[in-house]
Short mmCIF file of C-alpha atoms in Angstrom, two decimals:
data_model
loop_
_atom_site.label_atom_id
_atom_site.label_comp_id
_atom_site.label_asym_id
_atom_site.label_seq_id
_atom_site.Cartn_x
_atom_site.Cartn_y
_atom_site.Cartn_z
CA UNK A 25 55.44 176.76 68.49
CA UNK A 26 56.01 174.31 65.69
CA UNK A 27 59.64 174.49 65.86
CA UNK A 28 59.29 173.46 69.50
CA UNK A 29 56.85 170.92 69.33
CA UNK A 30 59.24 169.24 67.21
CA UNK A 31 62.06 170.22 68.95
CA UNK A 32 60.47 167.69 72.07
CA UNK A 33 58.98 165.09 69.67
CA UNK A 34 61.99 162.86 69.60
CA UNK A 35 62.92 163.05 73.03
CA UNK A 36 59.49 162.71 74.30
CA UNK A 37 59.28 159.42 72.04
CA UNK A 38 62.06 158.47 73.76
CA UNK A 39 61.15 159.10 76.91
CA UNK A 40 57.84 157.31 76.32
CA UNK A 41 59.71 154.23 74.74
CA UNK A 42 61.77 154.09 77.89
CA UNK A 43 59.19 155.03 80.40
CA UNK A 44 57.56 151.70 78.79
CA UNK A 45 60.19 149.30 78.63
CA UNK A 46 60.46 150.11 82.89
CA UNK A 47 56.96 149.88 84.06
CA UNK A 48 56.76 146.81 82.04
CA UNK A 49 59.79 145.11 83.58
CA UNK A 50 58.31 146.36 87.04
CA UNK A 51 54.88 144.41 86.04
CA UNK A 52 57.24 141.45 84.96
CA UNK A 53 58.82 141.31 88.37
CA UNK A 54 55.68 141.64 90.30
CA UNK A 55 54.32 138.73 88.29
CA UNK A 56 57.60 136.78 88.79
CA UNK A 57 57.09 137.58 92.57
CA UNK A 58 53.52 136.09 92.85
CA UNK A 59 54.64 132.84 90.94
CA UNK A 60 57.45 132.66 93.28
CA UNK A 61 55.53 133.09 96.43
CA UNK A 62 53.28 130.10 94.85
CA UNK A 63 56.17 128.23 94.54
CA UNK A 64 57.97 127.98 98.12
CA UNK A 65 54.56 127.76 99.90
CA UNK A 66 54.05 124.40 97.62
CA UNK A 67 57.80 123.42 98.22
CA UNK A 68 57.03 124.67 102.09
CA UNK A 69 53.93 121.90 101.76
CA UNK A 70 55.22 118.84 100.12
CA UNK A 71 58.54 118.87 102.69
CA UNK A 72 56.27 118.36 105.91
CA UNK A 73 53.94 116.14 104.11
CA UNK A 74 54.49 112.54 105.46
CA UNK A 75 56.73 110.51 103.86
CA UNK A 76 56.10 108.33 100.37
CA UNK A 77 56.89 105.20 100.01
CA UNK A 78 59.09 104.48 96.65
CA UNK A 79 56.07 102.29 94.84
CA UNK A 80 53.70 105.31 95.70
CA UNK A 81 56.38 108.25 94.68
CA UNK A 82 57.28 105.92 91.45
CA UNK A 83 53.00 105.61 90.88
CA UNK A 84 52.81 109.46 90.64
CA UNK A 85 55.65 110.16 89.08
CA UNK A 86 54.97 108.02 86.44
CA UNK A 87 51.50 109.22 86.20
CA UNK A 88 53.15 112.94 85.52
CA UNK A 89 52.88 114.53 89.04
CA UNK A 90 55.79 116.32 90.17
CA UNK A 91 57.11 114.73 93.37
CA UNK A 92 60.32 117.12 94.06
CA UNK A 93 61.05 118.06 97.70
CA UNK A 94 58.41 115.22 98.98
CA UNK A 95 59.76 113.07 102.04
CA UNK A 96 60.63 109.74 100.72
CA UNK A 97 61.17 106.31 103.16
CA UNK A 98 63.55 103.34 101.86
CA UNK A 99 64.71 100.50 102.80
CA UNK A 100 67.68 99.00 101.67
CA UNK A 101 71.49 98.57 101.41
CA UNK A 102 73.70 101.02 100.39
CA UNK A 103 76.54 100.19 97.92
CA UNK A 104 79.38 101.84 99.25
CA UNK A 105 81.70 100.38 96.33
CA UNK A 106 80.30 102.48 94.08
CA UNK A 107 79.63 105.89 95.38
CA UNK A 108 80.29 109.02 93.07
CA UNK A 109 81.57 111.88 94.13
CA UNK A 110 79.73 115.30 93.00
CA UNK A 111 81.99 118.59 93.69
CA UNK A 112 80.83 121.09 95.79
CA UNK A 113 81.62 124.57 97.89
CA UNK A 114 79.50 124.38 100.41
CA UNK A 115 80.05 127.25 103.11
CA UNK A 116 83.59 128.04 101.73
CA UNK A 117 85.00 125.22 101.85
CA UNK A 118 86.16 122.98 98.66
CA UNK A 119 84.44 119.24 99.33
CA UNK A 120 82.11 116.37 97.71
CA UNK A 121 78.59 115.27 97.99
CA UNK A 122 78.22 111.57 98.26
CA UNK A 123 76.26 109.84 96.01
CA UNK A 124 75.51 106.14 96.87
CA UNK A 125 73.07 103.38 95.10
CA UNK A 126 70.67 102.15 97.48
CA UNK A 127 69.55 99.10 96.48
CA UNK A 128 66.46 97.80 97.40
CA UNK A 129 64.64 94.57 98.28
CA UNK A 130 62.97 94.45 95.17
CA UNK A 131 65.29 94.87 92.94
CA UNK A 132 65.25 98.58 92.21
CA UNK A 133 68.41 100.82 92.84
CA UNK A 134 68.57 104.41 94.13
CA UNK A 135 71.22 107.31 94.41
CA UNK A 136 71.37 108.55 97.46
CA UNK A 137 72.67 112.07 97.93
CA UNK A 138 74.14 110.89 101.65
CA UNK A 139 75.51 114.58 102.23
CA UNK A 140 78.80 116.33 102.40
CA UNK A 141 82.41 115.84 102.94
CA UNK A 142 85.50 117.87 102.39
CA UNK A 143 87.99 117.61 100.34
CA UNK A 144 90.35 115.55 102.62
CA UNK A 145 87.96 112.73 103.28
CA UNK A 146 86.71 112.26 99.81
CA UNK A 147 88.36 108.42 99.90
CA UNK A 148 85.75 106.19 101.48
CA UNK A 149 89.02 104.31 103.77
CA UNK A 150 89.13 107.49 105.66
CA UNK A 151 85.69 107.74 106.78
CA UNK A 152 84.82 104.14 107.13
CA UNK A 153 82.67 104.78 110.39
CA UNK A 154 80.29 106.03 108.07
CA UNK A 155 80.13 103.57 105.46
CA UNK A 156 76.58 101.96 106.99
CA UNK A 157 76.32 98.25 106.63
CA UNK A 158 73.08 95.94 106.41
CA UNK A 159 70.08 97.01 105.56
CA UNK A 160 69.23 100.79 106.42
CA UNK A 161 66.09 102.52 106.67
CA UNK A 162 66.54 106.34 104.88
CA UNK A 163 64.26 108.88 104.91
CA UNK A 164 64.98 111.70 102.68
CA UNK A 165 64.17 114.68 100.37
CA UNK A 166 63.02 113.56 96.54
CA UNK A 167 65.27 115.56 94.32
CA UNK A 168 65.07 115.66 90.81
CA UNK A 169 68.62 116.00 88.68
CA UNK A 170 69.10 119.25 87.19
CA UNK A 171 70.74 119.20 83.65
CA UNK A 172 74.22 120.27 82.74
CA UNK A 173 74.57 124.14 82.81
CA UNK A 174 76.02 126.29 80.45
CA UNK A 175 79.39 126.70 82.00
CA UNK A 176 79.15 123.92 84.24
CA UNK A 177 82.32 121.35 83.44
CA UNK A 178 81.99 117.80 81.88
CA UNK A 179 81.98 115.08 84.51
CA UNK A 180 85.05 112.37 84.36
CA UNK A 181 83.14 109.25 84.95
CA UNK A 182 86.70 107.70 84.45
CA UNK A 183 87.79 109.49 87.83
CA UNK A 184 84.73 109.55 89.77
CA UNK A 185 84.69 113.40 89.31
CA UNK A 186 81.29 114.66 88.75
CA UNK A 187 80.13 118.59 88.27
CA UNK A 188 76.49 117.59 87.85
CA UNK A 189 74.20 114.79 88.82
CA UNK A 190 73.55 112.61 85.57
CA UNK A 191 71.98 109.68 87.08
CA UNK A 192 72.15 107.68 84.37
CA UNK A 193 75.95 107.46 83.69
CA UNK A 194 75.91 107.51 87.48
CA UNK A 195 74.03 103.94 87.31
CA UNK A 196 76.06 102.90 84.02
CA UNK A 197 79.37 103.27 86.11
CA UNK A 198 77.93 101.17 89.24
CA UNK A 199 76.88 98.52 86.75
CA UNK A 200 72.65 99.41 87.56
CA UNK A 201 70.49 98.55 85.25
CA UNK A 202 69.02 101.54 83.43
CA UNK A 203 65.39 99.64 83.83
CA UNK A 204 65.83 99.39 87.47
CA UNK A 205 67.21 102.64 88.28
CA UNK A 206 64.54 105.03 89.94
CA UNK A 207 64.63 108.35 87.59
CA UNK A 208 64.94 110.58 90.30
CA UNK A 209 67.44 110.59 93.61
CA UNK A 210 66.82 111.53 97.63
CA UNK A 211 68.87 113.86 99.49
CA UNK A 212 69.29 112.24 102.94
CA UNK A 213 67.99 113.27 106.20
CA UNK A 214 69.93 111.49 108.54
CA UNK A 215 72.19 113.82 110.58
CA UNK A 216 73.35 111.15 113.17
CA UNK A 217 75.90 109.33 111.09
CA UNK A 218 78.77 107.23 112.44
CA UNK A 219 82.14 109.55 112.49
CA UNK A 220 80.22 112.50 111.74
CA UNK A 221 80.53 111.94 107.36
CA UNK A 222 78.99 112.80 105.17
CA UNK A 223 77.29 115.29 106.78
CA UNK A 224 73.43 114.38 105.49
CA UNK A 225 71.41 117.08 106.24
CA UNK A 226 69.06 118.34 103.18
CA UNK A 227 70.22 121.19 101.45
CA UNK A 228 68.08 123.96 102.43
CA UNK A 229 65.07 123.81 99.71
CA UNK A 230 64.55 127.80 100.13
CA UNK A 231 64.72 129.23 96.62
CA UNK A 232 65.97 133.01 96.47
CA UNK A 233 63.12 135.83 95.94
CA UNK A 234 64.43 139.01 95.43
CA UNK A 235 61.47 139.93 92.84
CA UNK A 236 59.66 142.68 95.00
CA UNK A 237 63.33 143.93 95.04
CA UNK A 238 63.54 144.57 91.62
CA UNK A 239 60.22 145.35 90.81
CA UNK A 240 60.85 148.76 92.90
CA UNK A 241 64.06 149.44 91.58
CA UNK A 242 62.68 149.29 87.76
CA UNK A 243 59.69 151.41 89.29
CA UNK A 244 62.05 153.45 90.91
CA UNK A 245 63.74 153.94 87.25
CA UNK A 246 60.46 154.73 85.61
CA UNK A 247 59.91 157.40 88.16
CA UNK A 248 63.53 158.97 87.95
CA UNK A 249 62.66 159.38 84.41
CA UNK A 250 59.40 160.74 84.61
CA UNK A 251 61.34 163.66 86.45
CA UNK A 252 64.31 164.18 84.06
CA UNK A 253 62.01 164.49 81.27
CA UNK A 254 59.49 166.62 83.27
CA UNK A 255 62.88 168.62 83.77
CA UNK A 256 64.08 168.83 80.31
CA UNK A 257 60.58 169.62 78.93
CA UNK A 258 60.61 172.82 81.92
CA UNK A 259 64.35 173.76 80.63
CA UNK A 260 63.64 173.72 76.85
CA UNK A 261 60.96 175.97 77.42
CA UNK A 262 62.54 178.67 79.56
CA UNK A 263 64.82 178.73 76.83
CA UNK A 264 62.40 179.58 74.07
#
């Protein structure tokens, strides 16, 4: 009886170890799952709130409230001269979101995220229908820039070829004024653009949630195990 008992010790504290490690990754993903339901029913809120104005989103944002995916209405004109060019697959094809400064009335300057265009129309001269002149009413999504990712490229500057949205060396290179540059950018709504580019619908703001997935399959896991070590416990002793 002793020999056996310690014959099952050290797979049993395996077992246990394992049998841990699962239900607490299950837990993890249930608790992921809950934050992540919190999180698209806020994004879900602020996108069919009614649209900011830039003095009230630049209030709150400076007072520390996070104004992502809020509407956001401007007026000004857009600085087609200096557009940058942020690459993009979008739907499997190879093309170029268009930034362009917005600059308004009173002095402050904005990039616009005006949408998408492939590959062959990057140049500005080929889609000159939409390069909107005069002063232009936008309403759009409040975005804020993510950071550069671990494998994503450096941007060129030099050849307007950018892998990520740094805002700042976005304004350096269209001569803005860091102090007049608004720290965040707006995707724009407008779908209705001359010539059909850039095509300015919002990306969609849906975030992925898979977390109920995986909280069953590391359940799932816990369970399997439960049953090969009920199984190897039954074997052992029909051996003895």
């Amino acid at each position: 009886m002793v020999a056996m008992t310690r014959s099952l010790f050290w797979p049993s504290l395996s077992a246990a170890i394992a049998l841990l490690i699962l239900l607490s990754l299950g837990t993890w993903q249930l608790q992921r799952l809950a934050w992540k339901q919190d999180l698209i029913a806020s994004i879900k809120a602020r996108s069919t709130a009614e649209p900011l104005t830039l003095e009230e989103a630049m209030r709150r944002h400076a007072a520390g409230e996070d104004v992502e995916f809020f509407p956001l209405r401007l007026r000004g004109r857009f600085d087609h001269a200096n557009e940058k060019h942020l690459y993009r697959v979008e739907k499997g094809k190879a093309g170029w979101r268009v930034f362009t400064p917005l600059r308004t009335r009173q002095g402050r300057a904005i990039m616009v995220d005006r949408g998408f265009v492939p590959d062959e129309l990057k140049a500005p001269e080929r889609r000159k229908e939409g390069l909107l002149e005069g002063e232009r009413e936008v309403i759009g999504q409040i975005r804020y820039a993510a950071g550069q990712g671990l494998f994503t490229p450096d941007n060129v500057p030099q050849e307007n070829i950018w892998y990520w949205p740094d805002l700042g060396a976005m304004a350096r290179e269209s001569r803005v004024l860091q102090e007049r540059l608004v720290p965040f950018y707006v995707e724009d709504r407008n779908k209705a653009v001359p010539g059909g580019w850039p095509r300015g619908a919002p990306r969609s703001a849906e975030l992925p949630n898979r977390h109920l997935e995986y909280a069953i399959t590391w359940y799932s896991l816990a369970l399997a195990l439960i049953g090969v070590y009920i199984a190897y416990v039954r074997t052992a002793l029909k051996k003895r």
